[in-house]
């Protein structure tokens, strides 16, 4: 907690970093600033969504160690007495990155790229578009791509029921709880699915999918109808951000390479035809859904989410987009504007004439930049002693590249005749074996 608070830069002067509730208070504050915004309308083409209560407004964050912060606007409660951050809504298109993850996990990237690309389309989510030469949908975030990916789950011979059950169970693992599938919303979407049926027929005509169009859309629409809260979405986002480890259960639910692929596609295509503007102004890989949810992932840091049902002309939640813009600005979350890192991996270098040792004290996170700084310091410094001590007591973390650089460098120094002693109480350098074993630690 203290660590997160230290890292959170709140530019809002009236906010002081003083107590536990500060992050939820802050979330409340930015929601209040957008509460009067009544622009947009609920998704009109699905009756269950058109008639939904447009008022609930909630935001949540989840850290990679599973701490969830959420806020409901002014503690608003719906008719059933449920606060907005506990209100369930259908996941809709936010299911797309996760079903893409499941398909990647089941079939691997080489099989996936045969049927779906990874370029932004710049088009609306339900556009009838396929890639000119291959007839593949251009990416898995538009409906054509998502219907195709849905069809890969559980193999092409699967029944709709088994396929949906597999997706549902994966979503449960991601959220860390049993989620409900809202049959009513699925049925109401099926009643107005001409567009998605047209997409499925087109995909079938090019042999991209095999199932009957009706079954393919039915299966896809059910995946969209799983109910979540903002808190679930934040946890699911944190699972992607951590590289595939669910923060509440500690279980690895997807490979690191899968989480990387999914977030990359979200970054370029997650916000439909507003994806480019979104990346420039918010800078967080994200996915929105027409029920009003927005999911964001900050790789290596956080999962974020918001819920407010009124949508803009791109199908993105109006208040959700504003909240993400504020979060990104106030908390310095834009991916392309990170704080400079690894500058101070070398805390000090001292020549100890009593012990005839050169002592190098390291600190912080050792990654490529941290490793580079260490070796530059060593090469620029004329070492006075043949005994070298690397003191890693104040190191907070070592990533695979940093670990490799440290181990290789130490080996090289030993070959050059240096007697190297390492003080590494946390055992960071031993991570080498885990990294080599591909544990993706
Ligand atoms: N089920 C919705 C559809 O296919 C999802 C669209 C969205 O959330 O953007 O139209």
GROMACS .gro file of C-alpha atoms in nm, residues 110-309:
model
  200
  110UNK     CA    1   0.062  -1.974  -3.566
  111UNK     CA    2  -0.286  -2.128  -3.595
  112UNK     CA    3  -0.457  -1.804  -3.496
  113UNK     CA    4  -0.290  -1.589  -3.761
  114UNK     CA    5  -0.424  -1.821  -4.028
  115UNK     CA    6  -0.776  -1.699  -3.954
  116UNK     CA    7  -0.745  -1.359  -3.786
  117UNK     CA    8  -0.495  -1.076  -3.829
  118UNK     CA    9  -0.365  -0.820  -3.580
  119UNK     CA   10  -0.385  -0.485  -3.759
  120UNK     CA   11  -0.612  -0.203  -3.644
  121UNK     CA   12  -0.908  -0.174  -3.879
  122UNK     CA   13  -0.992   0.192  -3.825
  123UNK     CA   14  -1.351   0.082  -3.879
  124UNK     CA   15  -1.659   0.042  -3.663
  125UNK     CA   16  -1.681  -0.270  -3.447
  126UNK     CA   17  -1.946  -0.436  -3.661
  127UNK     CA   18  -1.809  -0.342  -4.004
  128UNK     CA   19  -1.849  -0.603  -4.277
  129UNK     CA   20  -1.480  -0.605  -4.358
  130UNK     CA   21  -1.222  -0.872  -4.429
  131UNK     CA   22  -0.858  -0.849  -4.540
  132UNK     CA   23  -0.839  -0.830  -4.920
  133UNK     CA   24  -0.602  -1.116  -5.004
  134UNK     CA   25  -0.659  -1.363  -4.718
  135UNK     CA   26  -1.026  -1.298  -4.636
  136UNK     CA   27  -0.928  -1.301  -4.267
  137UNK     CA   28  -1.089  -1.051  -4.031
  138UNK     CA   29  -0.822  -0.789  -3.966
  139UNK     CA   30  -0.815  -0.827  -3.588
  140UNK     CA   31  -0.990  -1.013  -3.304
  141UNK     CA   32  -1.139  -0.698  -3.148
  142UNK     CA   33  -1.392  -0.627  -3.423
  143UNK     CA   34  -1.696  -0.853  -3.442
  144UNK     CA   35  -1.585  -1.043  -3.753
  145UNK     CA   36  -1.261  -1.135  -3.575
  146UNK     CA   37  -1.430  -1.212  -3.246
  147UNK     CA   38  -1.685  -1.447  -3.407
  148UNK     CA   39  -1.395  -1.625  -3.580
  149UNK     CA   40  -1.199  -1.658  -3.256
  150UNK     CA   41  -1.507  -1.780  -3.068
  151UNK     CA   42  -1.536  -2.063  -3.320
  152UNK     CA   43  -1.186  -2.189  -3.241
  153UNK     CA   44  -1.267  -2.259  -2.877
  154UNK     CA   45  -1.300  -2.628  -2.798
  155UNK     CA   46  -1.230  -2.720  -3.162
  156UNK     CA   47  -1.444  -2.681  -3.473
  157UNK     CA   48  -1.656  -2.987  -3.389
  158UNK     CA   49  -1.770  -2.846  -3.054
  159UNK     CA   50  -2.135  -2.792  -2.973
  160UNK     CA   51  -2.240  -2.437  -2.892
  161UNK     CA   52  -2.310  -2.546  -2.534
  162UNK     CA   53  -1.963  -2.695  -2.473
  163UNK     CA   54  -1.792  -2.402  -2.637
  164UNK     CA   55  -1.979  -2.150  -2.423
  165UNK     CA   56  -1.916  -2.362  -2.111
  166UNK     CA   57  -1.542  -2.355  -2.179
  167UNK     CA   58  -1.542  -1.978  -2.227
  168UNK     CA   59  -1.756  -1.929  -1.917
  169UNK     CA   60  -1.523  -2.139  -1.707
  170UNK     CA   61  -1.219  -1.941  -1.831
  171UNK     CA   62  -1.396  -1.615  -1.742
  172UNK     CA   63  -1.462  -1.755  -1.394
  173UNK     CA   64  -1.092  -1.828  -1.353
  174UNK     CA   65  -1.004  -1.477  -1.466
  175UNK     CA   66  -1.248  -1.310  -1.227
  176UNK     CA   67  -1.170  -1.552  -0.944
  177UNK     CA   68  -1.539  -1.617  -0.883
  178UNK     CA   69  -1.843  -1.784  -1.039
  179UNK     CA   70  -1.991  -1.545  -1.297
  180UNK     CA   71  -2.347  -1.563  -1.430
  181UNK     CA   72  -2.442  -1.577  -1.796
  182UNK     CA   73  -2.735  -1.344  -1.859
  183UNK     CA   74  -2.954  -1.552  -2.092
  184UNK     CA   75  -3.208  -1.270  -2.126
  185UNK     CA   76  -2.957  -1.026  -2.274
  186UNK     CA   77  -2.824  -1.299  -2.503
  187UNK     CA   78  -3.175  -1.373  -2.627
  188UNK     CA   79  -3.254  -1.008  -2.677
  189UNK     CA   80  -2.932  -0.962  -2.877
  190UNK     CA   81  -3.016  -1.265  -3.093
  191UNK     CA   82  -3.339  -1.090  -3.188
  192UNK     CA   83  -3.144  -0.804  -3.347
  193UNK     CA   84  -2.840  -0.990  -3.478
  194UNK     CA   85  -2.881  -0.935  -3.852
  195UNK     CA   86  -2.546  -0.765  -3.873
  196UNK     CA   87  -2.356  -1.034  -3.683
  197UNK     CA   88  -2.540  -1.304  -3.882
  198UNK     CA   89  -2.431  -1.131  -4.202
  199UNK     CA   90  -2.072  -1.137  -4.075
  200UNK     CA   91  -2.097  -1.506  -3.988
  201UNK     CA   92  -2.240  -1.591  -4.331
  202UNK     CA   93  -1.959  -1.398  -4.496
  203UNK     CA   94  -1.698  -1.578  -4.282
  204UNK     CA   95  -1.854  -1.913  -4.368
  205UNK     CA   96  -1.855  -1.835  -4.739
  206UNK     CA   97  -1.476  -1.786  -4.720
  207UNK     CA   98  -1.432  -2.102  -4.507
  208UNK     CA   99  -1.293  -1.897  -4.218
  209UNK     CA  100  -1.555  -2.055  -3.992
  210UNK     CA  101  -1.737  -2.387  -4.038
  211UNK     CA  102  -2.037  -2.374  -3.809
  212UNK     CA  103  -2.386  -2.263  -3.913
  213UNK     CA  104  -2.403  -1.882  -3.898
  214UNK     CA  105  -2.686  -1.897  -3.644
  215UNK     CA  106  -2.483  -2.121  -3.409
  216UNK     CA  107  -2.169  -1.913  -3.446
  217UNK     CA  108  -2.354  -1.592  -3.354
  218UNK     CA  109  -2.541  -1.763  -3.073
  219UNK     CA  110  -2.212  -1.880  -2.923
  220UNK     CA  111  -2.051  -1.535  -2.964
  221UNK     CA  112  -2.352  -1.352  -2.820
  222UNK     CA  113  -2.348  -1.576  -2.513
  223UNK     CA  114  -1.981  -1.498  -2.456
  224UNK     CA  115  -2.082  -1.129  -2.460
  225UNK     CA  116  -2.359  -1.187  -2.206
  226UNK     CA  117  -2.149  -1.291  -1.908
  227UNK     CA  118  -2.216  -1.060  -1.615
  228UNK     CA  119  -1.931  -0.876  -1.443
  229UNK     CA  120  -1.881  -0.581  -1.209
  230UNK     CA  121  -1.613  -0.312  -1.240
  231UNK     CA  122  -1.425  -0.492  -0.967
  232UNK     CA  123  -1.422  -0.814  -1.173
  233UNK     CA  124  -1.297  -0.623  -1.476
  234UNK     CA  125  -1.015  -0.461  -1.278
  235UNK     CA  126  -0.904  -0.804  -1.155
  236UNK     CA  127  -0.924  -0.948  -1.507
  237UNK     CA  128  -0.722  -0.652  -1.636
  238UNK     CA  129  -0.463  -0.705  -1.364
  239UNK     CA  130  -0.433  -1.067  -1.477
  240UNK     CA  131  -0.330  -0.948  -1.824
  241UNK     CA  132  -0.109  -0.674  -1.677
  242UNK     CA  133   0.078  -0.926  -1.461
  243UNK     CA  134   0.154  -1.143  -1.761
  244UNK     CA  135  -0.113  -1.403  -1.687
  245UNK     CA  136  -0.122  -1.457  -1.310
  246UNK     CA  137  -0.463  -1.402  -1.153
  247UNK     CA  138  -0.391  -1.165  -0.862
  248UNK     CA  139  -0.651  -1.302  -0.618
  249UNK     CA  140  -0.594  -1.674  -0.662
  250UNK     CA  141  -0.225  -1.652  -0.755
  251UNK     CA  142  -0.292  -1.902  -1.035
  252UNK     CA  143  -0.129  -1.866  -1.374
  253UNK     CA  144  -0.426  -1.867  -1.612
  254UNK     CA  145  -0.241  -1.788  -1.934
  255UNK     CA  146   0.116  -1.785  -2.061
  256UNK     CA  147   0.312  -1.463  -2.045
  257UNK     CA  148   0.345  -1.464  -2.426
  258UNK     CA  149  -0.037  -1.483  -2.455
  259UNK     CA  150  -0.088  -1.188  -2.219
  260UNK     CA  151   0.165  -0.991  -2.421
  261UNK     CA  152  -0.007  -1.069  -2.752
  262UNK     CA  153  -0.352  -0.983  -2.618
  263UNK     CA  154  -0.244  -0.648  -2.472
  264UNK     CA  155  -0.057  -0.557  -2.790
  265UNK     CA  156  -0.371  -0.607  -2.997
  266UNK     CA  157  -0.579  -0.419  -2.738
  267UNK     CA  158  -0.334  -0.128  -2.762
  268UNK     CA  159  -0.377  -0.092  -3.137
  269UNK     CA  160  -0.736  -0.202  -3.192
  270UNK     CA  161  -0.920  -0.215  -2.860
  271UNK     CA  162  -1.116   0.108  -2.894
  272UNK     CA  163  -1.256   0.053  -3.243
  273UNK     CA  164  -1.228   0.346  -3.478
  274UNK     CA  165  -1.118   0.567  -3.188
  275UNK     CA  166  -0.817   0.342  -3.113
  276UNK     CA  167  -0.551   0.580  -3.247
  277UNK     CA  168  -0.686   0.882  -3.062
  278UNK     CA  169  -0.728   0.673  -2.748
  279UNK     CA  170  -0.367   0.554  -2.754
  280UNK     CA  171  -0.240   0.910  -2.805
  281UNK     CA  172  -0.454   1.072  -2.537
  282UNK     CA  173  -0.491   0.794  -2.277
  283UNK     CA  174  -0.204   0.561  -2.362
  284UNK     CA  175  -0.342   0.252  -2.188
  285UNK     CA  176  -0.426  -0.074  -2.371
  286UNK     CA  177  -0.802  -0.098  -2.337
  287UNK     CA  178  -1.123  -0.260  -2.450
  288UNK     CA  179  -1.473  -0.124  -2.426
  289UNK     CA  180  -1.812  -0.296  -2.437
  290UNK     CA  181  -2.151  -0.166  -2.545
  291UNK     CA  182  -2.304  -0.227  -2.202
  292UNK     CA  183  -2.082   0.061  -2.082
  293UNK     CA  184  -1.777  -0.114  -1.941
  294UNK     CA  185  -1.417  -0.015  -2.017
  295UNK     CA  186  -1.120  -0.231  -1.923
  296UNK     CA  187  -0.761  -0.106  -1.918
  297UNK     CA  188  -0.432  -0.279  -1.849
  298UNK     CA  189  -0.114  -0.112  -1.746
  299UNK     CA  190   0.147  -0.381  -1.812
  300UNK     CA  191   0.346  -0.463  -1.502
  301UNK     CA  192   0.136  -0.232  -1.285
  302UNK     CA  193  -0.243  -0.235  -1.275
  303UNK     CA  194  -0.579  -0.341  -1.408
  304UNK     CA  195  -0.831  -0.056  -1.440
  305UNK     CA  196  -1.199  -0.039  -1.524
  306UNK     CA  197  -1.503   0.182  -1.540
  307UNK     CA  198  -1.877   0.139  -1.592
  308UNK     CA  199  -2.127   0.391  -1.719
  309UNK     CA  200  -2.380   0.281  -1.983
   0.00000   0.00000   0.00000
